[in-house]
């Protein structure tokens, strides 16, 4: 293989240097500043994007804090309304219970009065019946005529 022939090394090194120099000055040298500008622009864009991201994060944190504060206030307001509704319901229930107790007490007193009247009527009726039966029994057994009024006086005495 001619590439590995030692006599050709000097010419190979010469052409290597020439081609390298041509490629360096024709390709790398003109494109290197363009690549550097692209890298600088990209770095600037990335830095700007990071700054905007930080600003957006700060704004989002502020919005989240405001949202949490608003939610906390809304929860406290809702809890206050619930407590007020509970208290109002308890007051209404207490008022109804007092009204019901008053009506039940009045009904119980009226029932007790009716019961007392019924007892009195029953006692009077029983006393009259006892007086009638006693006067009839005395008349049949002893042959004495006794009026029911006399028997009632004797029973009361």
JSON list of C-alpha atoms in Angstrom, two decimals:
[
{"chain": "A", "resi": 1, "resn": "UNK", "atom": "CA", "xyz": [0.00, 0.00, 0.00]},
{"chain": "A", "resi": 2, "resn": "UNK", "atom": "CA", "xyz": [1.48, 3.29, -1.07]},
{"chain": "A", "resi": 3, "resn": "UNK", "atom": "CA", "xyz": [0.16, 5.24, 1.94]},
{"chain": "A", "resi": 4, "resn": "UNK", "atom": "CA", "xyz": [2.46, 3.32, 4.23]},
{"chain": "A", "resi": 5, "resn": "UNK", "atom": "CA", "xyz": [5.53, 3.74, 2.11]},
{"chain": "A", "resi": 6, "resn": "UNK", "atom": "CA", "xyz": [8.05, 5.85, 4.08]},
{"chain": "A", "resi": 7, "resn": "UNK", "atom": "CA", "xyz": [9.24, 7.63, 0.96]},
{"chain": "A", "resi": 8, "resn": "UNK", "atom": "CA", "xyz": [5.77, 9.17, 0.54]},
{"chain": "A", "resi": 9, "resn": "UNK", "atom": "CA", "xyz": [5.46, 10.45, 4.10]},
{"chain": "A", "resi": 10, "resn": "UNK", "atom": "CA", "xyz": [6.88, 13.91, 3.36]},
{"chain": "A", "resi": 11, "resn": "UNK", "atom": "CA", "xyz": [4.53, 14.58, 0.45]},
{"chain": "A", "resi": 12, "resn": "UNK", "atom": "CA", "xyz": [1.61, 13.17, 2.45]},
{"chain": "A", "resi": 13, "resn": "UNK", "atom": "CA", "xyz": [2.38, 15.50, 5.34]},
{"chain": "A", "resi": 14, "resn": "UNK", "atom": "CA", "xyz": [2.63, 18.45, 2.93]},
{"chain": "A", "resi": 15, "resn": "UNK", "atom": "CA", "xyz": [-0.75, 17.76, 1.33]},
{"chain": "A", "resi": 16, "resn": "UNK", "atom": "CA", "xyz": [-2.25, 17.12, 4.74]},
{"chain": "A", "resi": 17, "resn": "UNK", "atom": "CA", "xyz": [-1.11, 20.56, 5.85]},
{"chain": "A", "resi": 18, "resn": "UNK", "atom": "CA", "xyz": [-2.38, 22.20, 2.65]},
{"chain": "A", "resi": 19, "resn": "UNK", "atom": "CA", "xyz": [-5.80, 20.57, 2.84]},
{"chain": "A", "resi": 20, "resn": "UNK", "atom": "CA", "xyz": [-6.03, 21.31, 6.55]},
{"chain": "A", "resi": 21, "resn": "UNK", "atom": "CA", "xyz": [-5.17, 24.97, 5.99]},
{"chain": "A", "resi": 22, "resn": "UNK", "atom": "CA", "xyz": [-7.65, 25.27, 3.10]},
{"chain": "A", "resi": 23, "resn": "UNK", "atom": "CA", "xyz": [-10.41, 23.64, 5.13]},
{"chain": "A", "resi": 24, "resn": "UNK", "atom": "CA", "xyz": [-9.56, 25.73, 8.16]},
{"chain": "A", "resi": 25, "resn": "UNK", "atom": "CA", "xyz": [-9.52, 29.04, 6.35]},
{"chain": "A", "resi": 26, "resn": "UNK", "atom": "CA", "xyz": [-12.35, 28.19, 3.93]},
{"chain": "A", "resi": 27, "resn": "UNK", "atom": "CA", "xyz": [-14.79, 26.47, 6.27]},
{"chain": "A", "resi": 28, "resn": "UNK", "atom": "CA", "xyz": [-13.97, 26.89, 9.94]},
{"chain": "A", "resi": 29, "resn": "UNK", "atom": "CA", "xyz": [-12.78, 30.48, 9.96]},
{"chain": "A", "resi": 30, "resn": "UNK", "atom": "CA", "xyz": [-15.89, 31.96, 8.26]},
{"chain": "A", "resi": 31, "resn": "UNK", "atom": "CA", "xyz": [-18.37, 29.75, 10.11]},
{"chain": "A", "resi": 32, "resn": "UNK", "atom": "CA", "xyz": [-16.84, 30.00, 13.59]},
{"chain": "A", "resi": 33, "resn": "UNK", "atom": "CA", "xyz": [-18.08, 33.57, 14.23]},
{"chain": "A", "resi": 34, "resn": "UNK", "atom": "CA", "xyz": [-21.53, 32.61, 12.96]},
{"chain": "A", "resi": 35, "resn": "UNK", "atom": "CA", "xyz": [-21.63, 29.63, 15.31]},
{"chain": "A", "resi": 36, "resn": "UNK", "atom": "CA", "xyz": [-20.44, 31.88, 18.13]},
{"chain": "A", "resi": 37, "resn": "UNK", "atom": "CA", "xyz": [-23.23, 34.37, 17.38]},
{"chain": "A", "resi": 38, "resn": "UNK", "atom": "CA", "xyz": [-25.78, 31.56, 17.31]},
{"chain": "A", "resi": 39, "resn": "UNK", "atom": "CA", "xyz": [-24.49, 30.24, 20.64]},
{"chain": "A", "resi": 40, "resn": "UNK", "atom": "CA", "xyz": [-24.56, 33.74, 22.14]},
{"chain": "A", "resi": 41, "resn": "UNK", "atom": "CA", "xyz": [-28.10, 34.31, 20.82]},
{"chain": "A", "resi": 42, "resn": "UNK", "atom": "CA", "xyz": [-29.21, 30.96, 22.18]},
{"chain": "A", "resi": 43, "resn": "UNK", "atom": "CA", "xyz": [-27.62, 31.71, 25.55]},
{"chain": "A", "resi": 44, "resn": "UNK", "atom": "CA", "xyz": [-29.33, 35.12, 25.61]},
{"chain": "A", "resi": 45, "resn": "UNK", "atom": "CA", "xyz": [-32.65, 33.54, 24.67]},
{"chain": "A", "resi": 46, "resn": "UNK", "atom": "CA", "xyz": [-32.29, 30.84, 27.35]},
{"chain": "A", "resi": 47, "resn": "UNK", "atom": "CA", "xyz": [-31.40, 33.47, 29.96]},
{"chain": "A", "resi": 48, "resn": "UNK", "atom": "CA", "xyz": [-34.40, 35.56, 28.91]},
{"chain": "A", "resi": 49, "resn": "UNK", "atom": "CA", "xyz": [-36.65, 32.51, 29.04]},
{"chain": "A", "resi": 50, "resn": "UNK", "atom": "CA", "xyz": [-35.38, 31.66, 32.51]},
{"chain": "A", "resi": 51, "resn": "UNK", "atom": "CA", "xyz": [-36.01, 35.25, 33.66]},
{"chain": "A", "resi": 52, "resn": "UNK", "atom": "CA", "xyz": [-39.54, 35.17, 32.24]},
{"chain": "A", "resi": 53, "resn": "UNK", "atom": "CA", "xyz": [-40.08, 31.79, 33.87]},
{"chain": "A", "resi": 54, "resn": "UNK", "atom": "CA", "xyz": [-38.96, 33.21, 37.23]},
{"chain": "A", "resi": 55, "resn": "UNK", "atom": "CA", "xyz": [-41.30, 36.16, 36.79]},
{"chain": "A", "resi": 56, "resn": "UNK", "atom": "CA", "xyz": [-44.16, 33.84, 35.83]},
{"chain": "A", "resi": 57, "resn": "UNK", "atom": "CA", "xyz": [-43.39, 31.66, 38.84]},
{"chain": "A", "resi": 58, "resn": "UNK", "atom": "CA", "xyz": [-43.43, 34.71, 41.11]},
{"chain": "A", "resi": 59, "resn": "UNK", "atom": "CA", "xyz": [-46.76, 35.81, 39.59]},
{"chain": "A", "resi": 60, "resn": "UNK", "atom": "CA", "xyz": [-48.16, 32.30, 39.96]},
{"chain": "A", "resi": 61, "resn": "UNK", "atom": "CA", "xyz": [-47.00, 32.19, 43.59]},
{"chain": "A", "resi": 62, "resn": "UNK", "atom": "CA", "xyz": [-48.73, 35.52, 44.20]},
{"chain": "A", "resi": 63, "resn": "UNK", "atom": "CA", "xyz": [-51.91, 34.30, 42.54]},
{"chain": "A", "resi": 64, "resn": "UNK", "atom": "CA", "xyz": [-51.78, 31.05, 44.54]},
{"chain": "A", "resi": 65, "resn": "UNK", "atom": "CA", "xyz": [-51.30, 32.97, 47.79]},
{"chain": "A", "resi": 66, "resn": "UNK", "atom": "CA", "xyz": [-54.22, 35.27, 46.90]},
{"chain": "A", "resi": 67, "resn": "UNK", "atom": "CA", "xyz": [-56.32, 32.22, 46.02]},
{"chain": "A", "resi": 68, "resn": "UNK", "atom": "CA", "xyz": [-55.46, 30.50, 49.30]},
{"chain": "A", "resi": 69, "resn": "UNK", "atom": "CA", "xyz": [-56.29, 33.68, 51.22]},
{"chain": "A", "resi": 70, "resn": "UNK", "atom": "CA", "xyz": [-59.59, 34.04, 49.36]},
{"chain": "A", "resi": 71, "resn": "UNK", "atom": "CA", "xyz": [-60.42, 30.36, 49.97]},
{"chain": "A", "resi": 72, "resn": "UNK", "atom": "CA", "xyz": [-59.62, 30.72, 53.67]},
{"chain": "A", "resi": 73, "resn": "UNK", "atom": "CA", "xyz": [-61.82, 33.82, 53.92]},
{"chain": "A", "resi": 74, "resn": "UNK", "atom": "CA", "xyz": [-64.61, 32.07, 52.02]},
{"chain": "A", "resi": 75, "resn": "UNK", "atom": "CA", "xyz": [-64.36, 29.04, 54.31]},
{"chain": "A", "resi": 76, "resn": "UNK", "atom": "CA", "xyz": [-64.46, 31.27, 57.39]},
{"chain": "A", "resi": 77, "resn": "UNK", "atom": "CA", "xyz": [-67.47, 33.16, 56.00]},
{"chain": "A", "resi": 78, "resn": "UNK", "atom": "CA", "xyz": [-69.22, 29.90, 55.16]},
{"chain": "A", "resi": 79, "resn": "UNK", "atom": "CA", "xyz": [-68.47, 28.53, 58.63]},
{"chain": "A", "resi": 80, "resn": "UNK", "atom": "CA", "xyz": [-69.83, 31.73, 60.19]},
{"chain": "A", "resi": 81, "resn": "UNK", "atom": "CA", "xyz": [-73.01, 31.40, 58.12]},
{"chain": "A", "resi": 82, "resn": "UNK", "atom": "CA", "xyz": [-73.34, 27.74, 59.14]},
{"chain": "A", "resi": 83, "resn": "UNK", "atom": "CA", "xyz": [-72.88, 28.67, 62.80]},
{"chain": "A", "resi": 84, "resn": "UNK", "atom": "CA", "xyz": [-75.43, 31.48, 62.49]},
{"chain": "A", "resi": 85, "resn": "UNK", "atom": "CA", "xyz": [-77.88, 29.10, 60.81]},
{"chain": "A", "resi": 86, "resn": "UNK", "atom": "CA", "xyz": [-77.32, 26.53, 63.58]},
{"chain": "A", "resi": 87, "resn": "UNK", "atom": "CA", "xyz": [-77.91, 29.16, 66.25]},
{"chain": "A", "resi": 88, "resn": "UNK", "atom": "CA", "xyz": [-81.04, 30.39, 64.48]},
{"chain": "A", "resi": 89, "resn": "UNK", "atom": "CA", "xyz": [-82.30, 26.82, 64.15]},
{"chain": "A", "resi": 90, "resn": "UNK", "atom": "CA", "xyz": [-81.55, 26.19, 67.82]},
{"chain": "A", "resi": 91, "resn": "UNK", "atom": "CA", "xyz": [-83.40, 29.37, 68.83]},
{"chain": "A", "resi": 92, "resn": "UNK", "atom": "CA", "xyz": [-86.34, 28.40, 66.64]},
{"chain": "A", "resi": 93, "resn": "UNK", "atom": "CA", "xyz": [-86.35, 24.89, 68.07]},
{"chain": "A", "resi": 94, "resn": "UNK", "atom": "CA", "xyz": [-86.19, 26.29, 71.62]},
{"chain": "A", "resi": 95, "resn": "UNK", "atom": "CA", "xyz": [-89.09, 28.65, 70.90]},
{"chain": "A", "resi": 96, "resn": "UNK", "atom": "CA", "xyz": [-91.15, 25.83, 69.42]},
{"chain": "A", "resi": 97, "resn": "UNK", "atom": "CA", "xyz": [-90.27, 23.58, 72.36]},
{"chain": "A", "resi": 98, "resn": "UNK", "atom": "CA", "xyz": [-91.32, 26.28, 74.84]},
{"chain": "A", "resi": 99, "resn": "UNK", "atom": "CA", "xyz": [-94.55, 26.83, 72.90]},
{"chain": "A", "resi": 100, "resn": "UNK", "atom": "CA", "xyz": [-95.20, 23.09, 72.82]},
{"chain": "A", "resi": 101, "resn": "UNK", "atom": "CA", "xyz": [-94.45, 22.77, 76.54]},
{"chain": "A", "resi": 102, "resn": "UNK", "atom": "CA", "xyz": [-96.83, 25.65, 77.27]},
{"chain": "A", "resi": 103, "resn": "UNK", "atom": "CA", "xyz": [-99.57, 24.02, 75.20]},
{"chain": "A", "resi": 104, "resn": "UNK", "atom": "CA", "xyz": [-98.91, 20.62, 76.78]},
{"chain": "A", "resi": 105, "resn": "UNK", "atom": "CA", "xyz": [-99.03, 22.15, 80.26]},
{"chain": "A", "resi": 106, "resn": "UNK", "atom": "CA", "xyz": [-102.31, 23.88, 79.42]},
{"chain": "A", "resi": 107, "resn": "UNK", "atom": "CA", "xyz": [-103.69, 20.65, 77.97]},
{"chain": "A", "resi": 108, "resn": "UNK", "atom": "CA", "xyz": [-102.54, 18.75, 81.08]},
{"chain": "A", "resi": 109, "resn": "UNK", "atom": "CA", "xyz": [-104.19, 21.32, 83.36]},
{"chain": "A", "resi": 110, "resn": "UNK", "atom": "CA", "xyz": [-107.40, 21.16, 81.32]},
{"chain": "A", "resi": 111, "resn": "UNK", "atom": "CA", "xyz": [-107.31, 17.37, 81.41]},
{"chain": "A", "resi": 112, "resn": "UNK", "atom": "CA", "xyz": [-106.72, 17.43, 85.18]},
{"chain": "A", "resi": 113, "resn": "UNK", "atom": "CA", "xyz": [-109.68, 19.82, 85.59]},
{"chain": "A", "resi": 114, "resn": "UNK", "atom": "CA", "xyz": [-111.87, 17.55, 83.43]},
{"chain": "A", "resi": 115, "resn": "UNK", "atom": "CA", "xyz": [-110.69, 14.54, 85.42]},
{"chain": "A", "resi": 116, "resn": "UNK", "atom": "CA", "xyz": [-111.46, 16.30, 88.72]},
{"chain": "A", "resi": 117, "resn": "UNK", "atom": "CA", "xyz": [-114.91, 17.27, 87.38]},
{"chain": "A", "resi": 118, "resn": "UNK", "atom": "CA", "xyz": [-115.51, 13.70, 86.24]},
{"chain": "A", "resi": 119, "resn": "UNK", "atom": "CA", "xyz": [-114.42, 12.36, 89.63]},
{"chain": "A", "resi": 120, "resn": "UNK", "atom": "CA", "xyz": [-116.69, 14.81, 91.42]},
{"chain": "A", "resi": 121, "resn": "UNK", "atom": "CA", "xyz": [-119.58, 13.86, 89.14]},
{"chain": "A", "resi": 122, "resn": "UNK", "atom": "CA", "xyz": [-118.81, 10.19, 89.67]},
{"chain": "A", "resi": 123, "resn": "UNK", "atom": "CA", "xyz": [-118.64, 10.66, 93.46]},
{"chain": "A", "resi": 124, "resn": "UNK", "atom": "CA", "xyz": [-121.91, 12.57, 93.46]},
{"chain": "A", "resi": 125, "resn": "UNK", "atom": "CA", "xyz": [-123.51, 9.92, 91.29]},
{"chain": "A", "resi": 126, "resn": "UNK", "atom": "CA", "xyz": [-122.05, 7.17, 93.44]},
{"chain": "A", "resi": 127, "resn": "UNK", "atom": "CA", "xyz": [-123.17, 8.89, 96.62]},
{"chain": "A", "resi": 128, "resn": "UNK", "atom": "CA", "xyz": [-126.70, 9.25, 95.20]},
{"chain": "A", "resi": 129, "resn": "UNK", "atom": "CA", "xyz": [-126.71, 5.62, 94.10]},
{"chain": "A", "resi": 130, "resn": "UNK", "atom": "CA", "xyz": [-125.42, 4.46, 97.49]},
{"chain": "A", "resi": 131, "resn": "UNK", "atom": "CA", "xyz": [-128.03, 6.58, 99.24]},
{"chain": "A", "resi": 132, "resn": "UNK", "atom": "CA", "xyz": [-130.80, 5.14, 97.04]},
{"chain": "A", "resi": 133, "resn": "UNK", "atom": "CA", "xyz": [-129.59, 1.57, 97.46]},
{"chain": "A", "resi": 134, "resn": "UNK", "atom": "CA", "xyz": [-129.07, 2.02, 101.19]},
{"chain": "A", "resi": 135, "resn": "UNK", "atom": "CA", "xyz": [-132.58, 3.47, 101.69]},
{"chain": "A", "resi": 136, "resn": "UNK", "atom": "CA", "xyz": [-134.09, 0.60, 99.68]},
{"chain": "A", "resi": 137, "resn": "UNK", "atom": "CA", "xyz": [-132.02, -1.98, 101.58]},
{"chain": "A", "resi": 138, "resn": "UNK", "atom": "CA", "xyz": [-133.00, -0.50, 104.97]},
{"chain": "A", "resi": 139, "resn": "UNK", "atom": "CA", "xyz": [-136.62, -0.39, 103.86]},
{"chain": "A", "resi": 140, "resn": "UNK", "atom": "CA", "xyz": [-136.57, -4.04, 102.80]},
{"chain": "A", "resi": 141, "resn": "UNK", "atom": "CA", "xyz": [-134.50, -5.39, 105.64]},
{"chain": "A", "resi": 142, "resn": "UNK", "atom": "CA", "xyz": [-135.62, -3.30, 108.59]},
{"chain": "A", "resi": 143, "resn": "UNK", "atom": "CA", "xyz": [-138.91, -2.08, 107.23]},
{"chain": "A", "resi": 144, "resn": "UNK", "atom": "CA", "xyz": [-138.01, 1.47, 108.09]},
{"chain": "A", "resi": 145, "resn": "UNK", "atom": "CA", "xyz": [-138.65, 4.18, 105.58]},
{"chain": "A", "resi": 146, "resn": "UNK", "atom": "CA", "xyz": [-135.50, 6.24, 105.17]},
{"chain": "A", "resi": 147, "resn": "UNK", "atom": "CA", "xyz": [-135.10, 8.90, 102.49]},
{"chain": "A", "resi": 148, "resn": "UNK", "atom": "CA", "xyz": [-131.97, 8.94, 100.36]},
{"chain": "A", "resi": 149, "resn": "UNK", "atom": "CA", "xyz": [-131.27, 12.51, 101.64]},
{"chain": "A", "resi": 150, "resn": "UNK", "atom": "CA", "xyz": [-131.13, 11.20, 105.23]},
{"chain": "A", "resi": 151, "resn": "UNK", "atom": "CA", "xyz": [-128.70, 8.45, 104.14]},
{"chain": "A", "resi": 152, "resn": "UNK", "atom": "CA", "xyz": [-126.52, 11.00, 102.32]},
{"chain": "A", "resi": 153, "resn": "UNK", "atom": "CA", "xyz": [-126.36, 13.19, 105.50]},
{"chain": "A", "resi": 154, "resn": "UNK", "atom": "CA", "xyz": [-125.39, 10.15, 107.57]},
{"chain": "A", "resi": 155, "resn": "UNK", "atom": "CA", "xyz": [-122.67, 9.18, 105.07]},
{"chain": "A", "resi": 156, "resn": "UNK", "atom": "CA", "xyz": [-121.20, 12.69, 105.06]},
{"chain": "A", "resi": 157, "resn": "UNK", "atom": "CA", "xyz": [-121.11, 12.91, 108.80]}
]
